[in-house]
Each structure stands twice: as C-alpha cells, then as structure tokens.
Coordinates of C-alpha atoms in Angstrom, one line a residue:
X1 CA -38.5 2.2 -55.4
X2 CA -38.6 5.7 -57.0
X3 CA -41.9 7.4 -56.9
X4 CA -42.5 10.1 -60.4
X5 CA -43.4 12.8 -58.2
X6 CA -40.9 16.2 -57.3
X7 CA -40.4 18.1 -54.0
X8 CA -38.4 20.4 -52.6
X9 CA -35.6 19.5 -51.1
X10 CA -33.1 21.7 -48.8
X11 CA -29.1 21.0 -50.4
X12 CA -27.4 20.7 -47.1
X13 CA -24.6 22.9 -47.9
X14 CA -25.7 25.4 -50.3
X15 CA -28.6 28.1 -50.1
X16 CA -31.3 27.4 -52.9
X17 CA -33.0 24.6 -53.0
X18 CA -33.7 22.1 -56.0
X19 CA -36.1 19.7 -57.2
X20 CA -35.5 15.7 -57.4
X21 CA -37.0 12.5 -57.7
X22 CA -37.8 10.9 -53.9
X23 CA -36.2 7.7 -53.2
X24 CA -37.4 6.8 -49.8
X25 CA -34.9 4.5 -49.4
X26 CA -32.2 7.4 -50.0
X27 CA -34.4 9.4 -47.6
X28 CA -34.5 6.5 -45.0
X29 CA -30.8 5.9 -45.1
X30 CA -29.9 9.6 -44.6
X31 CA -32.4 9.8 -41.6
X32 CA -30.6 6.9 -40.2
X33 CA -27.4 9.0 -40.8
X34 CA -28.3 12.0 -39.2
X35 CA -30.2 10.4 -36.5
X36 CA -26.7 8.7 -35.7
X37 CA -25.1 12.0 -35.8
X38 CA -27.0 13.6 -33.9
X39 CA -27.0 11.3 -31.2
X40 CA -23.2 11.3 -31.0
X41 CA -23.4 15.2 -30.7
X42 CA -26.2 14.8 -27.9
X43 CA -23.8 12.2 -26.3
X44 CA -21.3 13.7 -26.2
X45 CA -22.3 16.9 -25.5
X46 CA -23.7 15.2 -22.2
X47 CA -20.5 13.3 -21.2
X48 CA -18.5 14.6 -18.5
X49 CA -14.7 15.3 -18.7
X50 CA -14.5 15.4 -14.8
X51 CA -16.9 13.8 -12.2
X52 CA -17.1 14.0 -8.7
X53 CA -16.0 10.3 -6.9
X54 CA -17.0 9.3 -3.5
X55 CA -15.7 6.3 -1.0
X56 CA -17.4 5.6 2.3
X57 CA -15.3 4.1 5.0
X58 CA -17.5 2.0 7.1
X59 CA -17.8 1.5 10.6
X60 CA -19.2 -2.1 10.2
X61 CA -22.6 -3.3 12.5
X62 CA -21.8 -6.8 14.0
X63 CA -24.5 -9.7 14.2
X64 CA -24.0 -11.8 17.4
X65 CA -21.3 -14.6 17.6
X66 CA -23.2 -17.8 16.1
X67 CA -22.4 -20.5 13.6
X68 CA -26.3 -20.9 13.9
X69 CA -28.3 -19.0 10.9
X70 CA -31.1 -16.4 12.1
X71 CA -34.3 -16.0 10.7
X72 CA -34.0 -14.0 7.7
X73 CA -36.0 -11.1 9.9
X74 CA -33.1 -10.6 11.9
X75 CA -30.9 -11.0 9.0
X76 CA -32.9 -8.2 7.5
X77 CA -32.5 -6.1 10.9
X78 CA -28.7 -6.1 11.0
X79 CA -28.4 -5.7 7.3
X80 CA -30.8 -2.8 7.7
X81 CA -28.9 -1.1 10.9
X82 CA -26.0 -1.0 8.1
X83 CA -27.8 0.6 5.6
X84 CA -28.7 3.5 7.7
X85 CA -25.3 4.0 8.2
X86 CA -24.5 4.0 4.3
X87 CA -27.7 5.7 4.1
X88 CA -26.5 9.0 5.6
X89 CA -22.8 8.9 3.8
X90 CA -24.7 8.5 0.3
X91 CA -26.7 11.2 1.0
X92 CA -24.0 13.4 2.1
X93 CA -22.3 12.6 -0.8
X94 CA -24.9 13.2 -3.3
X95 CA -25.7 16.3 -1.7
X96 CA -21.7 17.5 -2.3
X97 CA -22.1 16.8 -6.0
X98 CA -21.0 13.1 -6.1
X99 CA -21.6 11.3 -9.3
X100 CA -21.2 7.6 -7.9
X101 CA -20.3 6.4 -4.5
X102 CA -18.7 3.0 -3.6
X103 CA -18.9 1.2 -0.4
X104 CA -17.1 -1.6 1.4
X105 CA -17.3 -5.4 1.2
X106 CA -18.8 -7.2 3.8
X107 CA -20.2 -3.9 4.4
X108 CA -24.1 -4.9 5.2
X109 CA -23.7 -7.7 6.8
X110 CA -20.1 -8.0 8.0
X111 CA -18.1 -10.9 8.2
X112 CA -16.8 -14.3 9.6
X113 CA -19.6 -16.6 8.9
X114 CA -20.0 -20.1 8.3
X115 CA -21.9 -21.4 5.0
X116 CA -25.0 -22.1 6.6
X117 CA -25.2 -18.8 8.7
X118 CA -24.9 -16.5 6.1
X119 CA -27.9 -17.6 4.4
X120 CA -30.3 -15.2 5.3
X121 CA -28.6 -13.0 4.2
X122 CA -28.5 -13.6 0.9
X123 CA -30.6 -12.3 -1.9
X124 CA -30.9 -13.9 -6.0
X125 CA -29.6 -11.0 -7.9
X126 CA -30.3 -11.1 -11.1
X127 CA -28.1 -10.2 -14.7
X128 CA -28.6 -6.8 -14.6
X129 CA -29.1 -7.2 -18.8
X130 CA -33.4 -7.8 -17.2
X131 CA -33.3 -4.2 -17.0
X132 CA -34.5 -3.9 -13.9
X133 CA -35.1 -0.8 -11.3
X134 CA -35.8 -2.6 -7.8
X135 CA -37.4 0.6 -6.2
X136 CA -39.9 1.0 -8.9
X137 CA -40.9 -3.0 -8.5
X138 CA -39.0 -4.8 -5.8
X139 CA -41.0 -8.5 -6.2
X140 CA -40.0 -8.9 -9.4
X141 CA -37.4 -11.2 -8.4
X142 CA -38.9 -12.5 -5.1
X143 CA -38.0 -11.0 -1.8
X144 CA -35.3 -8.4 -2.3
X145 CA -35.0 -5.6 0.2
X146 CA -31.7 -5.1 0.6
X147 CA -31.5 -4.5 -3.6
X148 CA -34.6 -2.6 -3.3
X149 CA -33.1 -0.1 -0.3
X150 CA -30.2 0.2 -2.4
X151 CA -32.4 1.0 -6.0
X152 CA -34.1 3.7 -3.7
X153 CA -31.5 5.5 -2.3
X154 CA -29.4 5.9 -6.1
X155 CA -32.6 6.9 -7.7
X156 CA -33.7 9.0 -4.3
X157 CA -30.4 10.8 -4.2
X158 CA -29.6 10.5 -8.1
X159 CA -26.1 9.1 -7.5
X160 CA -24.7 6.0 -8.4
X161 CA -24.1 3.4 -5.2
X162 CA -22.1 0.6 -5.5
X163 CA -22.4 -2.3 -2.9
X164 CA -21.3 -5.8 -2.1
X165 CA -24.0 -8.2 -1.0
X166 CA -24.3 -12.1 -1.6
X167 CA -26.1 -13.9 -4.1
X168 CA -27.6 -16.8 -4.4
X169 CA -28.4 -19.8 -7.2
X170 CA -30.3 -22.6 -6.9
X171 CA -28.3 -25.6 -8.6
X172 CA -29.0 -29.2 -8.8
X173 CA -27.5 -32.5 -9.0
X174 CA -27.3 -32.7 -13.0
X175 CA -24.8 -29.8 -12.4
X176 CA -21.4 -32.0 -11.4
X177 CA -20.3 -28.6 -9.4
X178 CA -23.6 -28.2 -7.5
X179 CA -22.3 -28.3 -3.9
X180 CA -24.4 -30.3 -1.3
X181 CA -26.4 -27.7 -0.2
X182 CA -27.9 -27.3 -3.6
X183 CA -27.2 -23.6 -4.2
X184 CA -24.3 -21.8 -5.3
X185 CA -23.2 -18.5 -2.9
X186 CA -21.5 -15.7 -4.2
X187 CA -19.5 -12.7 -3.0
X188 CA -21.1 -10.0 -4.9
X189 CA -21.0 -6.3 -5.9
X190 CA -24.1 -4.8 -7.4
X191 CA -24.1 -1.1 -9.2
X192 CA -27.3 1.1 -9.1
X193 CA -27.6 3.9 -11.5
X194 CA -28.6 7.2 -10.7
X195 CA -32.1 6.5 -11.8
X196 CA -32.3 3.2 -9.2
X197 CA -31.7 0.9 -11.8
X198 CA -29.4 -2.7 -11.9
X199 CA -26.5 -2.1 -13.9
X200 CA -23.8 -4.4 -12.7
X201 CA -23.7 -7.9 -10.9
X202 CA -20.0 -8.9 -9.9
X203 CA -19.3 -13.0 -8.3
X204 CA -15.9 -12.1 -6.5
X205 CA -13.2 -14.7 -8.1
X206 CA -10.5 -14.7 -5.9
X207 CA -12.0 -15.7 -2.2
X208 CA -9.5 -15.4 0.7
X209 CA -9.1 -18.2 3.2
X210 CA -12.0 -17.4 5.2
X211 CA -14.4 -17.2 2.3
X212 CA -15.1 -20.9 2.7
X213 CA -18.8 -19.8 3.0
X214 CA -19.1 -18.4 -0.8
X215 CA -18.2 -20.1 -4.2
X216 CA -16.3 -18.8 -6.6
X217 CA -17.9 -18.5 -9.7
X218 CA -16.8 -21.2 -12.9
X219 CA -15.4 -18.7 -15.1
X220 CA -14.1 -15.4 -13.7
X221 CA -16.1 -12.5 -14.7
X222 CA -15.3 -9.2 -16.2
X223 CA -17.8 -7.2 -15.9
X224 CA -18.0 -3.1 -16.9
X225 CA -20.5 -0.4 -17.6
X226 CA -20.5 3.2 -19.2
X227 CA -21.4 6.0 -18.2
X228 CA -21.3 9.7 -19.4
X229 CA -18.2 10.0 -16.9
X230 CA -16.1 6.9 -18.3
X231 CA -16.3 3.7 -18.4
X232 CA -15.9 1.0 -15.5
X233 CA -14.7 -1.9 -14.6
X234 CA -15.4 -3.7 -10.9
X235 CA -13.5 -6.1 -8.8
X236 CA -13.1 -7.4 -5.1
X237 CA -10.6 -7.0 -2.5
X238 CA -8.0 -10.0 -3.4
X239 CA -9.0 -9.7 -6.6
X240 CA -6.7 -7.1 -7.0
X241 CA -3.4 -9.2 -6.3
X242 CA -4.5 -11.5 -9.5
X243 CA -4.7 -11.5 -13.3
X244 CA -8.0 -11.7 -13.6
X245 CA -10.9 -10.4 -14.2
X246 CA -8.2 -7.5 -12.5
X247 CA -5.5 -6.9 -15.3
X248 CA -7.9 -8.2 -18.0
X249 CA -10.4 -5.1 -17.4
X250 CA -7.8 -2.3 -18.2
X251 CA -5.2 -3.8 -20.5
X252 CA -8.1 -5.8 -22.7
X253 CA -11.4 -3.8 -22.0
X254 CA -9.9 -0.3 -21.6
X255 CA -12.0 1.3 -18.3
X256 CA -11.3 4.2 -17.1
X257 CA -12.0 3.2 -13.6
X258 CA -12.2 0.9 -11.3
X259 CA -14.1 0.3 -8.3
X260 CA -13.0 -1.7 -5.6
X261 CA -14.9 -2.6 -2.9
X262 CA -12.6 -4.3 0.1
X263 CA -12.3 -5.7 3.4
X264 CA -8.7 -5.9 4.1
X265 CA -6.2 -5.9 6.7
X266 CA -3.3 -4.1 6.4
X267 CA -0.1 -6.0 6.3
X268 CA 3.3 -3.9 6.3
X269 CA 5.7 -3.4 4.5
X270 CA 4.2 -3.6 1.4
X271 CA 0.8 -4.2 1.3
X272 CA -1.2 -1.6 3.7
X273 CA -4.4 -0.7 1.9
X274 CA -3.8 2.7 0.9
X275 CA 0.0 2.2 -0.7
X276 CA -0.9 -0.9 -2.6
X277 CA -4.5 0.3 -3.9
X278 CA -2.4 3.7 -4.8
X279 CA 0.8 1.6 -6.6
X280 CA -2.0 0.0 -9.1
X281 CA -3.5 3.0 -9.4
X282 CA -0.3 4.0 -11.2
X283 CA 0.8 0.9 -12.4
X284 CA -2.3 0.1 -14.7
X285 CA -2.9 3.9 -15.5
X286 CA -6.7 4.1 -14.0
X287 CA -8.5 5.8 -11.8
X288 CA -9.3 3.5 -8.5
X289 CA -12.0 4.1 -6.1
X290 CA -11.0 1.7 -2.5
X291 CA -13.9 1.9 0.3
X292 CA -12.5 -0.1 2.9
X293 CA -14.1 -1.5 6.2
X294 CA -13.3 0.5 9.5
X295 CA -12.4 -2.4 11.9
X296 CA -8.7 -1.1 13.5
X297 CA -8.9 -4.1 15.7
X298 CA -8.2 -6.5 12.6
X299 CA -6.3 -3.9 10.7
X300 CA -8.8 -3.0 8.6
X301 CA -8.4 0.8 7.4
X302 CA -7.4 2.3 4.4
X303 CA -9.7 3.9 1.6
X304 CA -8.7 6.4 -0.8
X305 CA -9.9 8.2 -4.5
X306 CA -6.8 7.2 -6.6
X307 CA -5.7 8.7 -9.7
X308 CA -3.0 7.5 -12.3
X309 CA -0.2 10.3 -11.3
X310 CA -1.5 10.9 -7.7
X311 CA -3.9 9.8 -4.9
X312 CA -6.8 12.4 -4.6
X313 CA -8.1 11.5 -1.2
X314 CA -7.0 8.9 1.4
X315 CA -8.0 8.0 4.5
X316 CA -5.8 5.7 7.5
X317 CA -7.1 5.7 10.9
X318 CA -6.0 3.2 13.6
X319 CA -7.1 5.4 16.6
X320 CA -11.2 5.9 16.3
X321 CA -14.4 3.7 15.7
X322 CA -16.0 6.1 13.6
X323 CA -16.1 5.8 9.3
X324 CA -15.0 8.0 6.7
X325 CA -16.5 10.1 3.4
X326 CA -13.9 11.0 0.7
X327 CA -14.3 12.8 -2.2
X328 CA -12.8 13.9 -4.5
X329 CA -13.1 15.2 -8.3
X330 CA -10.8 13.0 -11.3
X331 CA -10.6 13.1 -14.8
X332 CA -13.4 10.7 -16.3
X333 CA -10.8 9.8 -19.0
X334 CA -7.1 9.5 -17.5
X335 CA -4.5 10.5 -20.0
X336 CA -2.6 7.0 -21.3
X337 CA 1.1 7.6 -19.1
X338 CA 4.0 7.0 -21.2
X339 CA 5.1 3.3 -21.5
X340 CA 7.7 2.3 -19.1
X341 CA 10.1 0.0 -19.8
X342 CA 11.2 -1.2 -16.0
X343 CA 14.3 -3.2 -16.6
X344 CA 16.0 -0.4 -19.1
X345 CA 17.9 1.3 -16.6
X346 CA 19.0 -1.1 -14.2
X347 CA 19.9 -3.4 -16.7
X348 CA 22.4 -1.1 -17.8
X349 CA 24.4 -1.6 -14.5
X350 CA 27.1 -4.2 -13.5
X351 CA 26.0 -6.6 -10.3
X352 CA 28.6 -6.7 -7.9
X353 CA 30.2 -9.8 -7.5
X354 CA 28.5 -11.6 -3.9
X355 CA 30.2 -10.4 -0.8
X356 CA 29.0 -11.4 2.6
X357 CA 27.7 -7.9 3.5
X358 CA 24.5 -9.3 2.0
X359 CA 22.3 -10.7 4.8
X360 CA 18.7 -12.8 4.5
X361 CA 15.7 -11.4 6.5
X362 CA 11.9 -12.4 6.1
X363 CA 9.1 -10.3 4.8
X364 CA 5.7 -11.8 5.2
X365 CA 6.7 -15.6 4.6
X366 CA 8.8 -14.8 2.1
X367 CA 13.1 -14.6 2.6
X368 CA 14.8 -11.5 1.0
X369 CA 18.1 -11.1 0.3
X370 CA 19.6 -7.7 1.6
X371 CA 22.4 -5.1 2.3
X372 CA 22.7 -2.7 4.8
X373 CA 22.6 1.2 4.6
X374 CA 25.9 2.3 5.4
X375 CA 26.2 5.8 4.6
X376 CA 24.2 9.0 4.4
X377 CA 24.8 8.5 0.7
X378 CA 25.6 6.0 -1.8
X379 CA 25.3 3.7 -4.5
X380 CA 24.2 -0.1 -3.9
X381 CA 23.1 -3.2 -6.0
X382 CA 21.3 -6.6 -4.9
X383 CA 20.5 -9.4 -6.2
X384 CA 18.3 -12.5 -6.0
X385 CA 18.0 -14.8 -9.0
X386 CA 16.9 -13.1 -12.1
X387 CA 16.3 -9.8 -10.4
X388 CA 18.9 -7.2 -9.4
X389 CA 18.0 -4.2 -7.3
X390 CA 19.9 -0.7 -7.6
X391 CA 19.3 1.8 -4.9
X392 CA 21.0 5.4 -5.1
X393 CA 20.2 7.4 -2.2
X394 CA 20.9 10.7 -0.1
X395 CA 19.8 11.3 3.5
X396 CA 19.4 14.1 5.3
X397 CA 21.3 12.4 8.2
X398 CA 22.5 9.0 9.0
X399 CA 21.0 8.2 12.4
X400 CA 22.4 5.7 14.9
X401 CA 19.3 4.7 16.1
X402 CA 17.3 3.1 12.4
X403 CA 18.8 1.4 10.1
X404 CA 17.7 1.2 6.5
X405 CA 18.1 -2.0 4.3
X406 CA 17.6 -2.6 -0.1
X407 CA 16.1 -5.8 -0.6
X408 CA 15.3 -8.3 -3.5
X409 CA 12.5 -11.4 -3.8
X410 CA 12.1 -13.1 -6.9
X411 CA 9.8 -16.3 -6.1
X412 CA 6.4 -17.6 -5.0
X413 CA 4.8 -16.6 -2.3
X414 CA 3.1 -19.0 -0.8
X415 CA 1.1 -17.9 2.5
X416 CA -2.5 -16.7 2.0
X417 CA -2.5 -17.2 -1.3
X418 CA -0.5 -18.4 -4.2
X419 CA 1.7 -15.6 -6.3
X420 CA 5.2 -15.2 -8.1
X421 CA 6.7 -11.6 -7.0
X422 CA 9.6 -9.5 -8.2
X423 CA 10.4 -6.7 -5.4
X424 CA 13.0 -4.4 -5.0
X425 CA 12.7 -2.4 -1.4
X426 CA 14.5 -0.2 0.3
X427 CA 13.2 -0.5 3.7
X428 CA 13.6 0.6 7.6
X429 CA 14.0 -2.4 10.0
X430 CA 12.2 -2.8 12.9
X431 CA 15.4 -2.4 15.4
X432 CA 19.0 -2.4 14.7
X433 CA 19.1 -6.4 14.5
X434 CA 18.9 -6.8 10.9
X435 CA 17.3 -9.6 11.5
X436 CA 14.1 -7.6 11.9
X437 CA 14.5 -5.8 8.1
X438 CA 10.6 -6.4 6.8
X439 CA 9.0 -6.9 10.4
X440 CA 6.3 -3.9 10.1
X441 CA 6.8 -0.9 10.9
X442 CA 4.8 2.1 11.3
X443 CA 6.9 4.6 12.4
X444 CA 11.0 6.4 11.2
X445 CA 12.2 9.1 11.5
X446 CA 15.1 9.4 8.6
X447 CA 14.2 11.7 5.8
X448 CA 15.5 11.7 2.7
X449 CA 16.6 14.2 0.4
X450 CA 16.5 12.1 -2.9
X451 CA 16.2 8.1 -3.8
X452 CA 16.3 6.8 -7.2
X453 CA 15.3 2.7 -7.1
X454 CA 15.0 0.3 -10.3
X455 CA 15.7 -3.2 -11.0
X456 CA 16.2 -5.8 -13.7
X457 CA 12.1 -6.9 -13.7
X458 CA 10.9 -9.9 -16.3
X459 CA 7.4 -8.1 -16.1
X460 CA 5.8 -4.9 -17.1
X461 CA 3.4 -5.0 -14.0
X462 CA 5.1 -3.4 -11.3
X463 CA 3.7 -0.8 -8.5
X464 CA 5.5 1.9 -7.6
X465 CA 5.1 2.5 -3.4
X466 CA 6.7 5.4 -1.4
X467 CA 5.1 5.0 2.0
X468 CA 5.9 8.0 4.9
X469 CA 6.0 7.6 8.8
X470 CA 2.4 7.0 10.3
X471 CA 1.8 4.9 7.3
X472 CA 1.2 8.5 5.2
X473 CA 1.4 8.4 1.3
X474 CA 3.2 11.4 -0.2
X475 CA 0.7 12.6 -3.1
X476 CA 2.9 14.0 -6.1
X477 CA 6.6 13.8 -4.6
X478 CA 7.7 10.9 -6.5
X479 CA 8.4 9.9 -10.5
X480 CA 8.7 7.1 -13.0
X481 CA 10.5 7.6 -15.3
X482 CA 10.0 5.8 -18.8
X483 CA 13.0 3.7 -18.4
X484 CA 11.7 2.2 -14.9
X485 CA 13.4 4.3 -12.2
X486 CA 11.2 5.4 -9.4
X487 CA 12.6 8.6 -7.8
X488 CA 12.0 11.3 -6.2
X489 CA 12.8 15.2 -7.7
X490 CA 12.9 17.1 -4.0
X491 CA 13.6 15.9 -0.5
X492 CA 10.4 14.3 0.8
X493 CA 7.9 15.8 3.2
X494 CA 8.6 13.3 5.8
X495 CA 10.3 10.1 7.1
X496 CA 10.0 7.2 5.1
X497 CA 8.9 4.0 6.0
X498 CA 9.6 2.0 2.5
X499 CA 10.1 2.8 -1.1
X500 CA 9.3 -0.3 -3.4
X501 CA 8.5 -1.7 -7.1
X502 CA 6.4 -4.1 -6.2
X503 CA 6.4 -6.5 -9.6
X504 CA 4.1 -9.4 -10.2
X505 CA 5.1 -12.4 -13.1
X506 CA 1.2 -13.8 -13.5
X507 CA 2.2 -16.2 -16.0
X508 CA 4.7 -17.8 -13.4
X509 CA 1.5 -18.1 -10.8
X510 CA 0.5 -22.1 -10.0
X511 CA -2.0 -23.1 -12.6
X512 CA -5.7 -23.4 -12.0
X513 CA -7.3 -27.1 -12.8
X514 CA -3.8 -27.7 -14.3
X515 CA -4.8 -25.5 -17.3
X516 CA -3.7 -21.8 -18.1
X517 CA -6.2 -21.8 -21.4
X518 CA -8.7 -21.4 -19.1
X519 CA -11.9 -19.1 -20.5
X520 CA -12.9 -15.7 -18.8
X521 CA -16.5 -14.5 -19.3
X522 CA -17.2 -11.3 -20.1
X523 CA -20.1 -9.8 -18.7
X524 CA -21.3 -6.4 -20.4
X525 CA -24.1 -4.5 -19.3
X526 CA -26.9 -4.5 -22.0
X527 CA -24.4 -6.5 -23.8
X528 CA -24.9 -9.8 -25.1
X529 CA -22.4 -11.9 -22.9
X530 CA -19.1 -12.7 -24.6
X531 CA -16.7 -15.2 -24.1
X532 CA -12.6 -14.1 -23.6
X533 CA -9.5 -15.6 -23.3
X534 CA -6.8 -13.4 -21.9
X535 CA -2.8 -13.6 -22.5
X536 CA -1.0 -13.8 -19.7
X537 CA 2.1 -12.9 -21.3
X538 CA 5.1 -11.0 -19.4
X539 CA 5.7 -7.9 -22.3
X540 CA 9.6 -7.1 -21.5
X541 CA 10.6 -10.7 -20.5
X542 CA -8.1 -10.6 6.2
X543 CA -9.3 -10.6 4.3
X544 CA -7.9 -9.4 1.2

C-alpha cells in the first residue's frame, strides 16, 4: 500500500536528500536488510580469529569396590569430591584467559561399574534446544546437581566446560528396544556456555567392552555448536577409531574443532593417546582438544591441544598421581591443508619380488608382514595384500644392540573391537629376536637423520605418527607431502620409537544390523534436528 504523503528521505550514497512516496513495505524490507547487515558486521566483528583452549588431565576420585548401588547421597559425594578437583583447573584456566575447557570421561564419577551401580549417578539431561541455564534454575528438570555445579562454574568463571556424565531415559515396554530395567543409560558429554547455559548433549556411540552398563544410542548422533571462536563438533573416546558421528562431523558438517573427552589406555606401538589423538588431528585437518584420565596404573595418560600442522600442548606422565592443565592458543578457523593423494608416490614404485628376508611378527592381535633394517641407510619395500610399504631411510648410526623393522597390515582387526586397517610402520623391536617387532616399546635410542615412508593406501584416511623415545611427540619436525610421503626435512630431535601411516578402509568395517544404509541423526544446537545419511565411500580406491 502507498500512502499520498512526501518525506524526506536520506539517498544512501549521495549527499542531498529527495522527496518520494512512502511504501512501507519498501521501508520494511530495507529495515530487514540493514538489520541483517548489520548483524553480520556486529558478528563478525565479535568473532575471534584465535582463542585460548584448555584440557584438564584428571587425577580421577574412586568410589569403593561394589557391584551394589549407593544411595544417590553418596553418589552425589564422590561425584562432588571430583568436581572440586575440576573446580580448581576451570578456574585456573579461566583466570589464564581460556575460552572453553574440556575435561575427561568417566571424569566425575570414574569407572568400572555394573548397570545397576551406576545409577545414582545418573542425571536426565535434557536436548539442550529447551534452552536451559541450570544455575539460574536447577529443578527444572528434577534433581540435577551435578548439571547445575557444572552451569555455575561456566557462567561463574565465564568459560565454556565441557564434561561427560550419564544420562538417563525412562522407556517402556511399547518401545521393542526398552531393556529390562526400563530406562535407557547413556555415556554422555554435556557443553556449558560461558553464560552457564546447555548447549550440547552427546550419547557416546561406540562403547568399549566394559561399557556393558550404558546403551548406545539408536541412531548415532552428530551433534555441533558455534561459537564466535569456530564451530564444534563432540565425540567420545572410541569414538574416534570409527566413521561416525567421528568422520561425518568434519568431512560433512565442516567444524573447526573437536573435543574429545577420553578415558583411554595406552597401547603401543600405535595407538598411545597423545600420537593417535595428534595423527587425526592432522589427518582430518581440525583442531582436537583430548583431556584424558590420569590413572598410570591402567595406562591411562595422554592429553594434548592438537592443531592441524602441529600439537600445541601435550602432556604423558607415567611416574606421578597428580593431573594436568594445558593450554594453549589455536586458530579458531584452521586453514584447509592441501589434499593429499596417499597412494601417488608409492604407487609409482616396483614391489620386489617375495624373498624370505620378510618375516611375520604380531602387533596388537594383528600379524604384520616385515623386513629387517639392515643398514644405516637404504631403500626397502613390503608388502601385504593390496598394500605395499616403501621406507627410505638414513641413521645416524647402525647400533648392534636395536633393531628397526618396516611393516605392513592390510586386514580386520578383530580384538576390542571390530576395524579394517592399512599400516605401514617402520618400527624398533622389543629385543633383537625379531620376533618381538610390535611388542611395545617405550624406550630407543637410534636417531635418525631423515625417513621418507608412503604406501599404496585404498583410503584417503590415514594418520601420520612419528613417536620419539619416552613416548615424546616431535611438534613440527615431520611433513606430508601432497602425494602421501611422510618425511622428515632435518634429523630428528631424538630417538624414535615408530614412524607410521596409520590408514583406516570404513567401508570394509563389519556391518551393523546387516545394513550400511543405516541413518545418523544430526543433532544441532537450536537447530531443528535433521536426519543424515553419510557415504562411507574410500575417495582414492580401556577403555577407548
């Protein structure tokens, strides 16, 4: 409608003014415009390009050995004696400038409970899309003081604080999945804003062995949020080793980061905390944020602020009780690395016909098929099925007392969970019996003035892993190169334990419910919830 009256109005890009009929529908739509302008400009002029990241180790309190649940009060008490610990690292952190802290799972409460024992200490967390800041009103959603503790230190401290709790759901029998007990339990992580408020519920999919005392959840989850320092993505210990909701959050929903809360025990050679967590870091081109428990009897050490070209901050202690606060600043927006094409080089060379140099040795469950080091320098090439291994090398000295082996595996592993690998390794044995190439080791002392390992992958997910003596990662002294050799440019700073591509083939992983069109649901933040189904193609052919 078009009203007969004049006014002034201001030409935006001129400096006189004119008269003109007012349309208020004009006038309405170019509110609507400039409104949306100028909340891009107010966005973005509040977005960060860095942000400061924190990870808490944590020394974990234990509840008493008993397969008989507590009362929810002395549920409350251990969970509680936790907290104060997590208490004081968050507010360390925020007081250092942090922008978000993550801590580890099983972290409140511990672990190594039976179904019925870890009841109390379970909370119903609710879909963070209720909007909901626990501090500010903590019945809302019954009895929740562990969420509410949490709400009040982010919005105490202004930080974000991510944490891993259990939910649980009330089901019943018209649900065919309801199990007995008529409730579903859930290995969760829950994010707090820096205002105290709900803004991420993640159901762990992948449960280890001993997780017989959670459910996993009937569709996988991929949940993210933004913030003005990047977008993120959230996922749980052996989650990580797994398509989804892992793969699916970078390569189909784009975050920036990831956070990772983990309880996980350290198995050498190739999948210690801090060199596997690092490898992905590099492999998927994100930033990755690992708090790990701090158990050394189990293993259990190993937490680090990874970026994609280097780790930040890590942090592996066998020797003391006590946790461990990282920080560290990253980019809130990781440049894209180049694309990597791992079979290009290797492909390029001849395999040597099979000679009976080779030898077969086991690395966690699985056989390899190797050759032996001879020389201080050389040239070798090994094969196992569709994937051949080349290895050139220099060391500083060839010592008589370690011996250094390349290796290949192309199959399914099958122990502690279910997974199709492609490795090549080069890797110090144990002692001088060959036999003992891919018992762990934490220990060498054979340095090496340059290495230069690729190999004839059918995946484009592979993790590049240079590990050091002490189990030590070496921050910036290694490359890959865009036609999938990793090598280093200068001798290394110290003896290394194992250089690997670590490769994974998803699409060659046993099916689940004998169906791979199975549906992932992805769970926004103040979103609506969408559903997903993600391609599990191969592009270029503890508890964990």
């Amino acid at each position: 409608m078009t009203i007969g009256v004049t006014l002034p109005v201001l030409a935006p890009t001129v400096g006189f003014y004119y008269s003109q009929p007012l349309d208020f529908n004009m006038i309405t739509s170019q509110l609507l415009d400039y409104v949306a302008i100028l909340l891009f400009w107010v966005l973005k002029a509040s977005s960060l390009d860095t942000f400061i990241a924190a990870v808490y180790e944590h020394a974990v309190i234990f509840p008493n050995v008993t397969l008989t649940p507590v009362s929810h009060e002395e549920a409350l008490d251990l969970m509680n004696q936790n907290l104060d610990l997590l208490e004081g690292a968050i507010t360390l952190a925020a007081k250092q400038g942090a922008h978000i802290i993550v801590t580890p799972e099983d972290g409140i409460y511990s672990f190594a409970f039976s179904r019925e024992s870890i009841y109390p200490y379970l909370e119903d967390i609710p879909d963070p899309q209720v909007n909901w800041i626990p501090c500010n009103n903590p019945n809302r959603f019954g009895r929740t003081p562990v969420q509410e503790r949490l709400s009040c230190l982010a919005k105490s401290n202004s930080i974000y604080v991510v944490a891993n709790i259990g939910d649980k759901k009330p089901c019943s029998a018209s649900d065919p999945q309801c199990p007995p007990d008529g409730r579903y339990q859930y290995n969760t992580n829950v994010v707090f804003d820096s205002e105290g408020r709900l803004v991420a519920r993640y159901h762990k999919q992948n449960l280890f062995l001993t997780e017989s005392h959670f459910n996993a959840p009937k569709e996988p989850e991929v949940v993210t949020f933004n913030t003005t320092f990047g977008k993120f993505g959230i996922f749980t210990c052996f989650d990580i080793l797994f398509h989804d909701p892992a793969v699916t959050l970078v390569k189909d929903f784009h975050v920036d980061t990831i956070l990772f809360p983990t309880a996980w025990m350290n198995v050498l050679p190739h999948l210690s905390a801090i060199e596997f967590h690092s490898a992905w870091a590099v492999g998927m081109g994100v930033n990755f944020l690992a708090a790990n428990l701090h158990y050394p009897i189990k293993k259990m050490t190993g937490s680090g602020i990874y970026a994609p070209d280097s780790p930040k901050a890590f942090h592996y202690d066998m020797k003391t009780e006590e946790g461990k606060l990282l920080l560290s600043h990253l980019d809130a927006h990781p440049h894209p690395r180049a694309a990597v094409n791992w079979t290009s080089y290797a492909s390029g060379i001849e395999a040597p016909s099979v000679g009976n140099r080779e030898f077969n040795s086991t690395v966690f469950f699985d056989e390899y098929t190797f050759l032996e080091l001879k020389g201080v320098t050389g040239n070798y090439t090994v094969c196992q099925k569709d994937l051949c291994c080349h290895l050139s090398y220099q060391m500083s000295e060839k010592r008589s007392d370690e011996v250094y082996a390349l290796g290949a595996f192309d199959g399914l592993h099958t122990v502690e969970g279910s997974y199709y690998l492609q490795i090549c390794t080069l890797l110090k044995c144990k002692t001088m019996d060959l036999h003992t190439c891919g018992d762990s080791v934490e220990t060498a002392s054979t340095r090496f003035e340059m290495f230069s390992l690729s190999g004839t992958f059918g995946t484009q997910y592979v993790f590049p892993e240079v590990l050091l003596s002490e189990v030590q990662l070496a921050p910036g002294e290694f490359q890959v190169s865009s036609d999938g050799r990793l090598f280093s440019p200068k001798p290394l700073s110290g003896p290394v334990l194992t250089v690997t591509l670590f490769g994974r083939l998803y699409e060659k992983d046993p099916v689940p419910n004998a169906s791979s069109d199975f549906t992932v649901q992805a769970l926004r933040t103040h979103t609506h919830t969408r559903q997903y189904k993600p391609g599990l193609s191969s592009e270029g052919g503890r508890s964990l």
